[in-house]
PDB file of C-alpha atoms and ligand atoms in Angstrom:
ATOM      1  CA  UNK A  15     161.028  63.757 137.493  1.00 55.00           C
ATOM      2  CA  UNK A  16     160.479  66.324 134.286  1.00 69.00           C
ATOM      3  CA  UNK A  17     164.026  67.221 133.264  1.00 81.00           C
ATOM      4  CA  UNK A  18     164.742  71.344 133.997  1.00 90.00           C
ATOM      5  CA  UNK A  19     163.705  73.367 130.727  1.00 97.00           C
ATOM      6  CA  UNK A  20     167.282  74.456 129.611  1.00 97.00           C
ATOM      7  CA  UNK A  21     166.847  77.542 126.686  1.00 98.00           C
ATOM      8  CA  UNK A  22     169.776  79.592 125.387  1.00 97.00           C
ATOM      9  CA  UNK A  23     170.424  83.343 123.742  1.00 98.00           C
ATOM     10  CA  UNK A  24     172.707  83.328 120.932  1.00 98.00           C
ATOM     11  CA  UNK A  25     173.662  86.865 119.953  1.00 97.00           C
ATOM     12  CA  UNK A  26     176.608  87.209 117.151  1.00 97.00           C
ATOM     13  CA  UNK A  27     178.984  89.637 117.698  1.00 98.00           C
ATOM     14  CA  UNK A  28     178.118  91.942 114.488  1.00 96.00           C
ATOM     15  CA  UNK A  29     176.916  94.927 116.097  1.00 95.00           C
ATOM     16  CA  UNK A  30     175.327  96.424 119.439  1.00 95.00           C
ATOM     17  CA  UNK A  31     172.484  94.863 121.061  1.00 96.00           C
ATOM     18  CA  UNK A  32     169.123  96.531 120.367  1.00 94.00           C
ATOM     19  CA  UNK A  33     165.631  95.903 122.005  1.00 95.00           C
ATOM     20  CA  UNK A  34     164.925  93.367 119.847  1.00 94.00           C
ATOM     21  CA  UNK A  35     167.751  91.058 121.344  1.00 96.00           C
ATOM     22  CA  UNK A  36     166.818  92.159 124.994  1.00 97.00           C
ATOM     23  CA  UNK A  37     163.450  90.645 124.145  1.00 97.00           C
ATOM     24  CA  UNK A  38     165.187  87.435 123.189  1.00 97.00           C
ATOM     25  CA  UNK A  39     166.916  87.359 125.542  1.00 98.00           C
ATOM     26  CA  UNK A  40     164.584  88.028 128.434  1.00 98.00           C
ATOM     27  CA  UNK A  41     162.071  85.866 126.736  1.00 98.00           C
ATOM     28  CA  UNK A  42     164.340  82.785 126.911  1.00 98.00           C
ATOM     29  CA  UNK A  43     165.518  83.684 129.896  1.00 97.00           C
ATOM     30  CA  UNK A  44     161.539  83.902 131.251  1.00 97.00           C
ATOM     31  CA  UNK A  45     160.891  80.246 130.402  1.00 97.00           C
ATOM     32  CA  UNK A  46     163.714  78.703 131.788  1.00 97.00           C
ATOM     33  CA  UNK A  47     162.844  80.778 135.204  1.00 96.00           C
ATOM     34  CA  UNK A  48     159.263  80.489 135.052  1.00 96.00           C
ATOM     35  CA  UNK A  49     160.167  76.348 135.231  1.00 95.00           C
ATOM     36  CA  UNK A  50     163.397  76.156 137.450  1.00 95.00           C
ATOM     37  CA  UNK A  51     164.896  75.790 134.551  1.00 96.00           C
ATOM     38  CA  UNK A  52     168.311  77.007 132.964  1.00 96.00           C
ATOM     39  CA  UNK A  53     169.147  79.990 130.944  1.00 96.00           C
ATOM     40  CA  UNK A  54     172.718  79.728 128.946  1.00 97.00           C
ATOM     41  CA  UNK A  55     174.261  82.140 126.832  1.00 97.00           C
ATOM     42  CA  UNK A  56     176.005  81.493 123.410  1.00 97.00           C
ATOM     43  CA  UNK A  57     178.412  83.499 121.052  1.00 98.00           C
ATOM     44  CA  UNK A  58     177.658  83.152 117.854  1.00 98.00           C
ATOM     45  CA  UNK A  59     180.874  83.766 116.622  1.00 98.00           C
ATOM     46  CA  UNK A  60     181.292  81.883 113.711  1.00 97.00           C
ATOM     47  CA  UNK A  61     181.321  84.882 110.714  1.00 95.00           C
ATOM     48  CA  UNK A  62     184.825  85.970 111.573  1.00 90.00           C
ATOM     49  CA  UNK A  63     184.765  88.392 109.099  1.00 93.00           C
ATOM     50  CA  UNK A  64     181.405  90.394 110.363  1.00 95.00           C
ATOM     51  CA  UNK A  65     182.602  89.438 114.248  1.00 97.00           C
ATOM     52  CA  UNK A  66     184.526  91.702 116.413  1.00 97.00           C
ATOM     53  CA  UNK A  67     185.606  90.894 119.871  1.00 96.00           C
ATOM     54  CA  UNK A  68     185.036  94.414 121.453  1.00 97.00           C
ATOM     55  CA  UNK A  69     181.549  94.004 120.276  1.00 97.00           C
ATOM     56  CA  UNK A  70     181.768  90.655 122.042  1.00 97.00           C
ATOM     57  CA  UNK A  71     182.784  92.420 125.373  1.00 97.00           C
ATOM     58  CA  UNK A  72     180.062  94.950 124.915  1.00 97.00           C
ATOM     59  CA  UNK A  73     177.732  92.568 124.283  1.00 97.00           C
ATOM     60  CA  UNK A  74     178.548  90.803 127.589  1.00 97.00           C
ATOM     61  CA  UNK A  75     178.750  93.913 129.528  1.00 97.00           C
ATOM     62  CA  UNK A  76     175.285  94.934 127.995  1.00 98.00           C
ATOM     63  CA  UNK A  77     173.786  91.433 129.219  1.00 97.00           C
ATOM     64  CA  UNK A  78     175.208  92.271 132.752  1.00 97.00           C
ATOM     65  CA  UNK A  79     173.453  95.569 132.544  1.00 98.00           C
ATOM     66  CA  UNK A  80     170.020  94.160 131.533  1.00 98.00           C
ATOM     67  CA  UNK A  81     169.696  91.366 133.819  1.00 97.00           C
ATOM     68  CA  UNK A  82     170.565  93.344 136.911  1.00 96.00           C
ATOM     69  CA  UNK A  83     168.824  92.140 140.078  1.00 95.00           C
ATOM     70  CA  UNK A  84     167.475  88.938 137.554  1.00 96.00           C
ATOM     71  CA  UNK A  85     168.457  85.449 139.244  1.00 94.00           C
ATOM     72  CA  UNK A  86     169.798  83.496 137.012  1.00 92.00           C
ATOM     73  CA  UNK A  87     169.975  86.105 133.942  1.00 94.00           C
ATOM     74  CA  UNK A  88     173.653  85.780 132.883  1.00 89.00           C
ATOM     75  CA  UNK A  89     176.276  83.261 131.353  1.00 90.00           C
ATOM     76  CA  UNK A  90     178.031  80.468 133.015  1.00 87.00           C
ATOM     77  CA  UNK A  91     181.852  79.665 132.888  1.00 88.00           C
ATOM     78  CA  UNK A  92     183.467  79.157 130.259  1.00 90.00           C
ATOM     79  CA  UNK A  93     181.429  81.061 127.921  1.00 92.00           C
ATOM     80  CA  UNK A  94     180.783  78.970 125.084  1.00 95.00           C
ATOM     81  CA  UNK A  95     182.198  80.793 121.695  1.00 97.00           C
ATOM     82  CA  UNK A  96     181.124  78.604 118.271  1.00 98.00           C
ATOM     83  CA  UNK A  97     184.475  79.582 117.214  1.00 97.00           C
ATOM     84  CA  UNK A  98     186.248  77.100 119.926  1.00 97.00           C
ATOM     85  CA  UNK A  99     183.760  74.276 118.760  1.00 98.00           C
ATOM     86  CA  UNK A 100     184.824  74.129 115.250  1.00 98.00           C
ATOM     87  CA  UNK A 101     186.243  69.868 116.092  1.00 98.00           C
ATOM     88  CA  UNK A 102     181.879  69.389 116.977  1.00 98.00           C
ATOM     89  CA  UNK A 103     181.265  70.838 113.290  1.00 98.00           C
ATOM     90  CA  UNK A 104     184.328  69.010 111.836  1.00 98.00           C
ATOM     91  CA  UNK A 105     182.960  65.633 112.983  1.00 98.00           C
ATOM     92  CA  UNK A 106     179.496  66.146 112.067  1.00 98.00           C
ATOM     93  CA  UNK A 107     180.457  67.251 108.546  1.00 98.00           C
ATOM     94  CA  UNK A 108     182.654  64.231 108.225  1.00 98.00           C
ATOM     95  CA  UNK A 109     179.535  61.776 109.594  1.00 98.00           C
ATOM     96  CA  UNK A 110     177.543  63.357 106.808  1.00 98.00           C
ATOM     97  CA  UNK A 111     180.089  63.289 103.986  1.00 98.00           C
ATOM     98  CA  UNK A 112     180.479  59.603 105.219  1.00 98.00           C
ATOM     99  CA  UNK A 113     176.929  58.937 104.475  1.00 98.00           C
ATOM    100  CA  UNK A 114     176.921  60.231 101.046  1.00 97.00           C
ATOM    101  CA  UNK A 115     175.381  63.172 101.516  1.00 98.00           C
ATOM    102  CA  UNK A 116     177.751  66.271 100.894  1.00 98.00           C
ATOM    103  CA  UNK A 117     179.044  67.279  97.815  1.00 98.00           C
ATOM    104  CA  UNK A 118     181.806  69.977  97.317  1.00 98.00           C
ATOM    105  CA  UNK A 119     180.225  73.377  95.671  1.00 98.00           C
ATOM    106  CA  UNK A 120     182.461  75.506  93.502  1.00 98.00           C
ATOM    107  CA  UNK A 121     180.401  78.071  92.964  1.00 98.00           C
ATOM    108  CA  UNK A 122     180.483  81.831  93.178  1.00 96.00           C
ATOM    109  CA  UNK A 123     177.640  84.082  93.778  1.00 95.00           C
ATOM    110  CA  UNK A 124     178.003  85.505  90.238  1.00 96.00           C
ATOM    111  CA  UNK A 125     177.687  81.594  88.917  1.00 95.00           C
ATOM    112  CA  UNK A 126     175.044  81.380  91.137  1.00 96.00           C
ATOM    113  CA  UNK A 127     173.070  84.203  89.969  1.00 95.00           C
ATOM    114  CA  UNK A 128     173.730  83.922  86.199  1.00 95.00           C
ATOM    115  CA  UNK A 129     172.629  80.071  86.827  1.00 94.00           C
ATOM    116  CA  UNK A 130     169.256  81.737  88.008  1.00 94.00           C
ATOM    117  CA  UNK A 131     168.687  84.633  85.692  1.00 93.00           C
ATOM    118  CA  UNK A 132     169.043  81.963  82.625  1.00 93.00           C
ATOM    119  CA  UNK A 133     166.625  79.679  83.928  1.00 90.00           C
ATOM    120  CA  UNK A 134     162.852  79.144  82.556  1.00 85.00           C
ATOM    121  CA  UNK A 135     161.595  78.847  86.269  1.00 86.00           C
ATOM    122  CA  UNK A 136     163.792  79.598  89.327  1.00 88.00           C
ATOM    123  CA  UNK A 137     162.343  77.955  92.705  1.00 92.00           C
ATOM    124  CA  UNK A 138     162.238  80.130  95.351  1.00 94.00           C
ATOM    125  CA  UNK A 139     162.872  79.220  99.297  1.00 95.00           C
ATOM    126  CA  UNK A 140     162.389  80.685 102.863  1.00 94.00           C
ATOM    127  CA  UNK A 141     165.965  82.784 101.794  1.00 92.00           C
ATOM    128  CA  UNK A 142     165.285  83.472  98.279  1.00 93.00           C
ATOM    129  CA  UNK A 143     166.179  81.386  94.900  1.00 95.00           C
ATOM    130  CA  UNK A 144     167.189  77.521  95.609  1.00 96.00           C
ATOM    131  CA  UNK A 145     170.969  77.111  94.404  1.00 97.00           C
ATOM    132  CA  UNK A 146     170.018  75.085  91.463  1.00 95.00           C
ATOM    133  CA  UNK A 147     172.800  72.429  91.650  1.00 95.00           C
ATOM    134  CA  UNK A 148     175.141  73.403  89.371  1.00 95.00           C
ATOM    135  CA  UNK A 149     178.215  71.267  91.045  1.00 98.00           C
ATOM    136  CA  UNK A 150     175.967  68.114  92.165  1.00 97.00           C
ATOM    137  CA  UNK A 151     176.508  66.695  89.171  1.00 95.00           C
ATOM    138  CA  UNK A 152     180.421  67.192  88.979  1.00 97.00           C
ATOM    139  CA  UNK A 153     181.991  63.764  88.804  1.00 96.00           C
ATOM    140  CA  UNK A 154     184.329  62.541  91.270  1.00 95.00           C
ATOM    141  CA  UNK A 155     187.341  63.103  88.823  1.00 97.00           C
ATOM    142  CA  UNK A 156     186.499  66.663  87.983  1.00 97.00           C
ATOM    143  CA  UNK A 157     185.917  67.719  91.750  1.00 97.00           C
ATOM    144  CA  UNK A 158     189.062  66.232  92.644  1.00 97.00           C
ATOM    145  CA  UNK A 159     190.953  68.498  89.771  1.00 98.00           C
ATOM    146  CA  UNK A 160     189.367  71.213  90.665  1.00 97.00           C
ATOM    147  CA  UNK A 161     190.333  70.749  94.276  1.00 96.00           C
ATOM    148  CA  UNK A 162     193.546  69.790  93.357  1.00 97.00           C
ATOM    149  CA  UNK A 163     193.451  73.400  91.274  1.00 97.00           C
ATOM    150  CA  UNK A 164     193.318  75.142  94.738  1.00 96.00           C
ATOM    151  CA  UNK A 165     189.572  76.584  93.934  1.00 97.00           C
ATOM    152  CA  UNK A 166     187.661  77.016  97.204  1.00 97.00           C
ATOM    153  CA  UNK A 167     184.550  75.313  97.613  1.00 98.00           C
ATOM    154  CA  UNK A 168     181.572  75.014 100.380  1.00 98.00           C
ATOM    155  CA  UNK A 169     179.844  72.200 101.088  1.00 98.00           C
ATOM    156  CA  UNK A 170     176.539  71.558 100.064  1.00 98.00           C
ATOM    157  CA  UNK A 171     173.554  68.913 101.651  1.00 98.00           C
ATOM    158  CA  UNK A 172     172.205  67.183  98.786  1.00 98.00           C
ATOM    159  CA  UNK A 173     168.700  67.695 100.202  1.00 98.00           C
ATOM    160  CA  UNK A 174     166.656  64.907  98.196  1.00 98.00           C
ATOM    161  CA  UNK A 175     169.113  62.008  99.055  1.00 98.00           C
ATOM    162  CA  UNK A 176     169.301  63.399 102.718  1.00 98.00           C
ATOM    163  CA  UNK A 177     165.426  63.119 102.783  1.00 97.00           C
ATOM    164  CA  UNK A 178     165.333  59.627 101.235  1.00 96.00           C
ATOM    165  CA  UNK A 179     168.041  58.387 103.971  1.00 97.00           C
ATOM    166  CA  UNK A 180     166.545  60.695 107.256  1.00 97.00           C
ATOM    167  CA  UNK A 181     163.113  59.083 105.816  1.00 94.00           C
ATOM    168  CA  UNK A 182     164.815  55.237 105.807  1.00 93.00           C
ATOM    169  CA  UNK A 183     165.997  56.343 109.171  1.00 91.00           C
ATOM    170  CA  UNK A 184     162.811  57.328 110.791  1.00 85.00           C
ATOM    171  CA  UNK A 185     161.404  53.819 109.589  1.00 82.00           C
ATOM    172  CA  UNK A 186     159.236  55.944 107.345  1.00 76.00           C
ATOM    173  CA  UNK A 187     157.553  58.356 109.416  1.00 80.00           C
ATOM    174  CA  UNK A 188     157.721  62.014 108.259  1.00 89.00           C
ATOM    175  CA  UNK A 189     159.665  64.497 110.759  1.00 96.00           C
ATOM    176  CA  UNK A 190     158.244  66.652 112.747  1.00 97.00           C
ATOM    177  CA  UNK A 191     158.365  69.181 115.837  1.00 98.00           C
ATOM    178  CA  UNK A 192     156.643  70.484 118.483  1.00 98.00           C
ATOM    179  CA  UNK A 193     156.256  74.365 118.278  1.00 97.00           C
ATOM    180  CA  UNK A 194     154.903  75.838 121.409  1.00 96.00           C
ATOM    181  CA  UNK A 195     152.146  77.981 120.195  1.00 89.00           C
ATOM    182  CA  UNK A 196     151.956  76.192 116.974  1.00 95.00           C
ATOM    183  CA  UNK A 197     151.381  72.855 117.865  1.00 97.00           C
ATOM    184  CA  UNK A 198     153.085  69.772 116.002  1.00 98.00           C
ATOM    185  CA  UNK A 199     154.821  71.533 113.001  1.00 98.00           C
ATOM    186  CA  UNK A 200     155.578  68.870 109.710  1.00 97.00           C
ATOM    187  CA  UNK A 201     159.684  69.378 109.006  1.00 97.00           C
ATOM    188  CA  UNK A 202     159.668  70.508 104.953  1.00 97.00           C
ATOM    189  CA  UNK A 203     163.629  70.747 104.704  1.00 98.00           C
ATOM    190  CA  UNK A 204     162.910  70.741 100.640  1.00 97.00           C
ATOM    191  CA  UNK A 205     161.845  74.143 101.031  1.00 97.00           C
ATOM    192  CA  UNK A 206     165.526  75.018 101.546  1.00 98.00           C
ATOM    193  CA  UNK A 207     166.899  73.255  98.617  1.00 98.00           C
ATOM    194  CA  UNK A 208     171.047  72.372  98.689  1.00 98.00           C
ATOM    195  CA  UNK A 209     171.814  73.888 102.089  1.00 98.00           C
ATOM    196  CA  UNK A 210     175.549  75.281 102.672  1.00 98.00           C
ATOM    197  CA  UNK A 211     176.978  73.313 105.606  1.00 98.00           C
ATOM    198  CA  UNK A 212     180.181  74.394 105.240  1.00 98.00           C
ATOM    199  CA  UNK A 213     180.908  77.779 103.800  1.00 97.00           C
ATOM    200  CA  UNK A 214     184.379  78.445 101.579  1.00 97.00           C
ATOM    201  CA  UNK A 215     185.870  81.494 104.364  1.00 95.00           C
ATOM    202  CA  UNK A 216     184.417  79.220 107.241  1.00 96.00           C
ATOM    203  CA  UNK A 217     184.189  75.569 107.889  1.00 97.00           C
ATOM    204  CA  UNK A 218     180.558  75.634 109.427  1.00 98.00           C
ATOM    205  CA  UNK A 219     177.168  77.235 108.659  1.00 98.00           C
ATOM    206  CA  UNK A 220     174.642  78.881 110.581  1.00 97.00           C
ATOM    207  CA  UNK A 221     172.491  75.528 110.139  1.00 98.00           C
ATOM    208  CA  UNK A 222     175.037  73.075 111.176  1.00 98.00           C
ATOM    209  CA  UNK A 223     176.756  74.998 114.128  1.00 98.00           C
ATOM    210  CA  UNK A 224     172.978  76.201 115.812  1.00 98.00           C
ATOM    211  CA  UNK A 225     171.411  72.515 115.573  1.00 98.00           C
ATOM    212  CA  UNK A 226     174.755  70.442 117.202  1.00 98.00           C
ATOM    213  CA  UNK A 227     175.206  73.513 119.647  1.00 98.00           C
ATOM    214  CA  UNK A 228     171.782  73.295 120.939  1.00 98.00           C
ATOM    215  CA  UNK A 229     171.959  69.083 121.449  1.00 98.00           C
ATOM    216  CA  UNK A 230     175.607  69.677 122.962  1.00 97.00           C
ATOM    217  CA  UNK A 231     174.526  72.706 125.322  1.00 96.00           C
ATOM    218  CA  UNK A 232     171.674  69.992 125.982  1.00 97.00           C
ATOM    219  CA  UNK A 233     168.931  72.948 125.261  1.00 98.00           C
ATOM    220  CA  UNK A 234     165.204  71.253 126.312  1.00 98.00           C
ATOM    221  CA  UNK A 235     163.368  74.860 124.399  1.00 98.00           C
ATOM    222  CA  UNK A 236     164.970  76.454 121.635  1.00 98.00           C
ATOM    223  CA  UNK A 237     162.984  80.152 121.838  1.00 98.00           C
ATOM    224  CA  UNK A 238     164.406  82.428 118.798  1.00 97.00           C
ATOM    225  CA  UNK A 239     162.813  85.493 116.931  1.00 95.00           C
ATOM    226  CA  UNK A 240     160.073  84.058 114.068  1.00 95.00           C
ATOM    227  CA  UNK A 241     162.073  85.232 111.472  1.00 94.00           C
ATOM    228  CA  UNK A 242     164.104  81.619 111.928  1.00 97.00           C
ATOM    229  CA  UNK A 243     160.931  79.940 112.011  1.00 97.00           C
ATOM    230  CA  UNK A 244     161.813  78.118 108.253  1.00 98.00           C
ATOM    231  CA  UNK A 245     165.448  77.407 109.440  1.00 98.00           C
ATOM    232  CA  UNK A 246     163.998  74.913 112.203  1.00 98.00           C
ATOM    233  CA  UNK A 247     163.024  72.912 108.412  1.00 98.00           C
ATOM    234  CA  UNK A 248     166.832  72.035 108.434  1.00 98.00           C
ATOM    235  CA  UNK A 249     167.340  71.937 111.867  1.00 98.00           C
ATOM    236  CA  UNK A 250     165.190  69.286 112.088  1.00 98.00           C
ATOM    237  CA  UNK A 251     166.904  67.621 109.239  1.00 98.00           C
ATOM    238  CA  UNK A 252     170.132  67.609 110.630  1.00 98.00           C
ATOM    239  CA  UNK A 253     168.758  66.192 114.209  1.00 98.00           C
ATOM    240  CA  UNK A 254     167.313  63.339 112.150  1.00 97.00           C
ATOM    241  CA  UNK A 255     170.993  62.430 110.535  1.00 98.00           C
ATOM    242  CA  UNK A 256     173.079  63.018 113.006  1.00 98.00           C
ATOM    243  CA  UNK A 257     171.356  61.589 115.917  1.00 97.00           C
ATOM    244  CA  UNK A 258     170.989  64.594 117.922  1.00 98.00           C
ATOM    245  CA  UNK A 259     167.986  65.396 120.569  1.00 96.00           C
ATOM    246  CA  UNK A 260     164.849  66.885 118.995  1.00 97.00           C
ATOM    247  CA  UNK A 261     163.925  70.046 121.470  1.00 98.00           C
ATOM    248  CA  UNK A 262     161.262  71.683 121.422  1.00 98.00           C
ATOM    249  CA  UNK A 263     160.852  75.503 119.753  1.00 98.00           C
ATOM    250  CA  UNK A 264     158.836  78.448 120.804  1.00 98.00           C
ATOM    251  CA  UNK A 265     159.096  81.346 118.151  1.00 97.00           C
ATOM    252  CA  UNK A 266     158.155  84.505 119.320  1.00 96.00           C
ATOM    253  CA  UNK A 267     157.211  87.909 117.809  1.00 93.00           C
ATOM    254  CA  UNK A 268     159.844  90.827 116.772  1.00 92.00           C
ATOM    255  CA  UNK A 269     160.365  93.957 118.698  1.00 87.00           C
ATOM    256  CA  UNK A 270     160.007  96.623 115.538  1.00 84.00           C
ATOM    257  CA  UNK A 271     160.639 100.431 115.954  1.00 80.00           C
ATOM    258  CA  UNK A 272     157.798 102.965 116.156  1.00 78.00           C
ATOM    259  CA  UNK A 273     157.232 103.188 112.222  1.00 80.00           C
ATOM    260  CA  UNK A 274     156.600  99.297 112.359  1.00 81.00           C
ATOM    261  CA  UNK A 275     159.988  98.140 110.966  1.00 83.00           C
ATOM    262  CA  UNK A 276     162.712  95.448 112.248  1.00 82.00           C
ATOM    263  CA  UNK A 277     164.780  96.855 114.500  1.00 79.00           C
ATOM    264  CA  UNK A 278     168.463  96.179 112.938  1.00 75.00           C
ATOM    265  CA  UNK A 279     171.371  96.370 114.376  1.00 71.00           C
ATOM    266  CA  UNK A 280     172.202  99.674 112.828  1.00 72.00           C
ATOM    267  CA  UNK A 281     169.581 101.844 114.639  1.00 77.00           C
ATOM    268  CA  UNK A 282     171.333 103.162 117.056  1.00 77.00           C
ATOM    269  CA  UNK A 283     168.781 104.724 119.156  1.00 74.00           C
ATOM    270  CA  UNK A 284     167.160 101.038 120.298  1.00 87.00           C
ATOM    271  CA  UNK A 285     170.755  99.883 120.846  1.00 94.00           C
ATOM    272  CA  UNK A 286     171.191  99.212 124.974  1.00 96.00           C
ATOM    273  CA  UNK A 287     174.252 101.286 124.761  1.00 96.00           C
ATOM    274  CA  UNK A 288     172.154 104.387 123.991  1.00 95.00           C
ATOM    275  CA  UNK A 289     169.783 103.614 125.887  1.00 95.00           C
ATOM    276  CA  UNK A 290     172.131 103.325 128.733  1.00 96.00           C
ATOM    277  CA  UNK A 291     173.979 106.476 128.239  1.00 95.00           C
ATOM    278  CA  UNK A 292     170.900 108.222 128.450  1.00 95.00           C
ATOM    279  CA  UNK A 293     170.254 107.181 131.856  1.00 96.00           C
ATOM    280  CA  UNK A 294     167.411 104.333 131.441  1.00 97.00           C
ATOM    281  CA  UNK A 295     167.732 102.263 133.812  1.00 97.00           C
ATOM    282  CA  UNK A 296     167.923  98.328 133.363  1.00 97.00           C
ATOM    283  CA  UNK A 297     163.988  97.635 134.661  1.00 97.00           C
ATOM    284  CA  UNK A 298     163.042 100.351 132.262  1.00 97.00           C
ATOM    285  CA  UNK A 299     164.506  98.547 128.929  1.00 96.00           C
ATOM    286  CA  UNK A 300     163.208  95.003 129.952  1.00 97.00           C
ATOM    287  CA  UNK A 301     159.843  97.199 130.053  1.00 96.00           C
ATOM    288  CA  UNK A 302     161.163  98.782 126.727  1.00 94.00           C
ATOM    289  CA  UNK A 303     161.703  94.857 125.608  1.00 95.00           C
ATOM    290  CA  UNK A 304     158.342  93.622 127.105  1.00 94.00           C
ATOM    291  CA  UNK A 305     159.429  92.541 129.967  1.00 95.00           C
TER     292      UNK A 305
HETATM  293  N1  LIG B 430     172.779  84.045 116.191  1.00 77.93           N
HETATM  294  C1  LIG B 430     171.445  84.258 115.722  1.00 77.93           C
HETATM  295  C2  LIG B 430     171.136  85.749 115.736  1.00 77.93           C
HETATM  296  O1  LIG B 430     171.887  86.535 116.294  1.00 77.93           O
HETATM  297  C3  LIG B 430     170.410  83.526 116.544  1.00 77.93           C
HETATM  298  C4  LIG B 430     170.394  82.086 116.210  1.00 77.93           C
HETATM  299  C5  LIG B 430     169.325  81.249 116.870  1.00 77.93           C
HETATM  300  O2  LIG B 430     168.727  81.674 117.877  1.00 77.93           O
HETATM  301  O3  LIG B 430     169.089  80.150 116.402  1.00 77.93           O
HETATM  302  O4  LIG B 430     170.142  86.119 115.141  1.00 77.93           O
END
């Protein structure tokens, strides 16, 4: 017997929820109906200083409100907060420092940028200029004086060795996954350059905490908004090292507003909380959303 399709919504508690996440949310919830499957919820909670926990119980109440009459359209108990799974990231950052393949980053964005602005070429990524590896050369002597010197630091993937080992790993074969839609999508993690794993306020990323939530939440379909469609690069990456499963991805389309833009979390009028208090009902906004 197939195993159920599990997916997952991930909203961060930043801000209201607009259209935009009612059509993730509805679309991942879709799948997982449309195959028996499961639909989880996730708090992406990780940015504590962006995060607020009474947009956290809006949020929540704004789900409720959306799936109305749905089966299966909510969140199970406990709801799972990235902030309680901080020992998952811990251990996984350890595995990888164990292996050789973190180094501590000292850097500060005006470094960073001063770095870039002097250089003859600057390589560009999915999310802008690559760092260009100003600490990976520190020696083991100066990063533990500088450690010692109580300067923060994040931690950085060294992306070439990690290829060279996920690559020794995978007995040679190249990674890859399977994007519905896409087809069979060739992992280029390079693209990304040093990743942060760890940041210097928080001891996770985005990267690390999405990739071992999604193999511990056991999610079978990862669907997201194709604006992550280059993180999945690292994702991938980070399955291969740490031994996690390899689901599949579906990345669909953005809502945008009616002069073609993104809908952000800071237009008000697509929030569901306006839409709400001005009396649309919750089959109206999944129609809003697509749905
Ligand atoms: N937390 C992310 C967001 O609110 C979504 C992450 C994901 O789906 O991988 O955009």
């Amino acid at each position: 017997m197939d195993t159920p399709t599990v997916t997952r919504f991930a909203p961060s508690p930043t801000g209201h929820l607009h259209l935009g996440h009612a059509h993730a949310a509805l679309f991942a919830w879709d799948q997982a109906h449309a195959r028996g499957g499961r639909f989880l919820l996730r708090v992406e909670d990780i940015d504590k200083g962006r995060c607020r926990d009474e947009f956290e119980n809006d949020i929540l109440d704004d789900i409720a409100w959306l799936g109305e009459g749905l089966d299966g359209f909510g969140w199970e108990q406990p709801l799972r907060r990235q902030s309680d799974c901080m020992a998952d990231y811990e251990q996984a950052l350890a595995r990888l420092d164990h292996m050789g393949l973190l180094y501590p980053c000292f850097c500060t964005r005006t470094e960073i940028r001063a770095e870039i602005e002097a250089a003859v070429s600057a390589p560009h990524g999915p999310d802008g200029p690559l760092y260009p590896g100003l600490c990976r050369g520190l020696g083991p002597e100066q990063r533990q004086a500088r450690r010692q010197g109580g300067e923060s630091y994040a931690l950085r993937l060294d992306m070439a060795k990690a290829i060279t080992l996920a690559g020794k790993m995978a007995g040679g074969g190249g990674l890859e996954w399977q994007d519905v839609g896409k087809g069979v999508i060739a992992a280029r993690p390079e693209l990304h350059g040093d990743v942060v794993l760890a940041r210097k306020d928080v001891a996770t990323s985005y990267h690390l905490a999405v990739t071992i939530d999604d193999h511990n939440q056991e999610v079978s379909l990862v669907t997201r908004g194709e604006d992550l469609f280059a993180a999945t690069h690292v994702h991938r990456l980070l399955q291969a090292l740490l031994g996690l499963n390899v689901p599949d991805y579906h990345h669909h389309g953005l809502i945008v507003g009616p002069g073609g833009q993104r809908l952000a979390k800071r237009d008000r009028a697509a929030t569901l909380r306006a839409l709400r208090e001005d009396g649309v009902t919750p089959a109206a906004a999944r129609e809003m959303a697509g749905f």
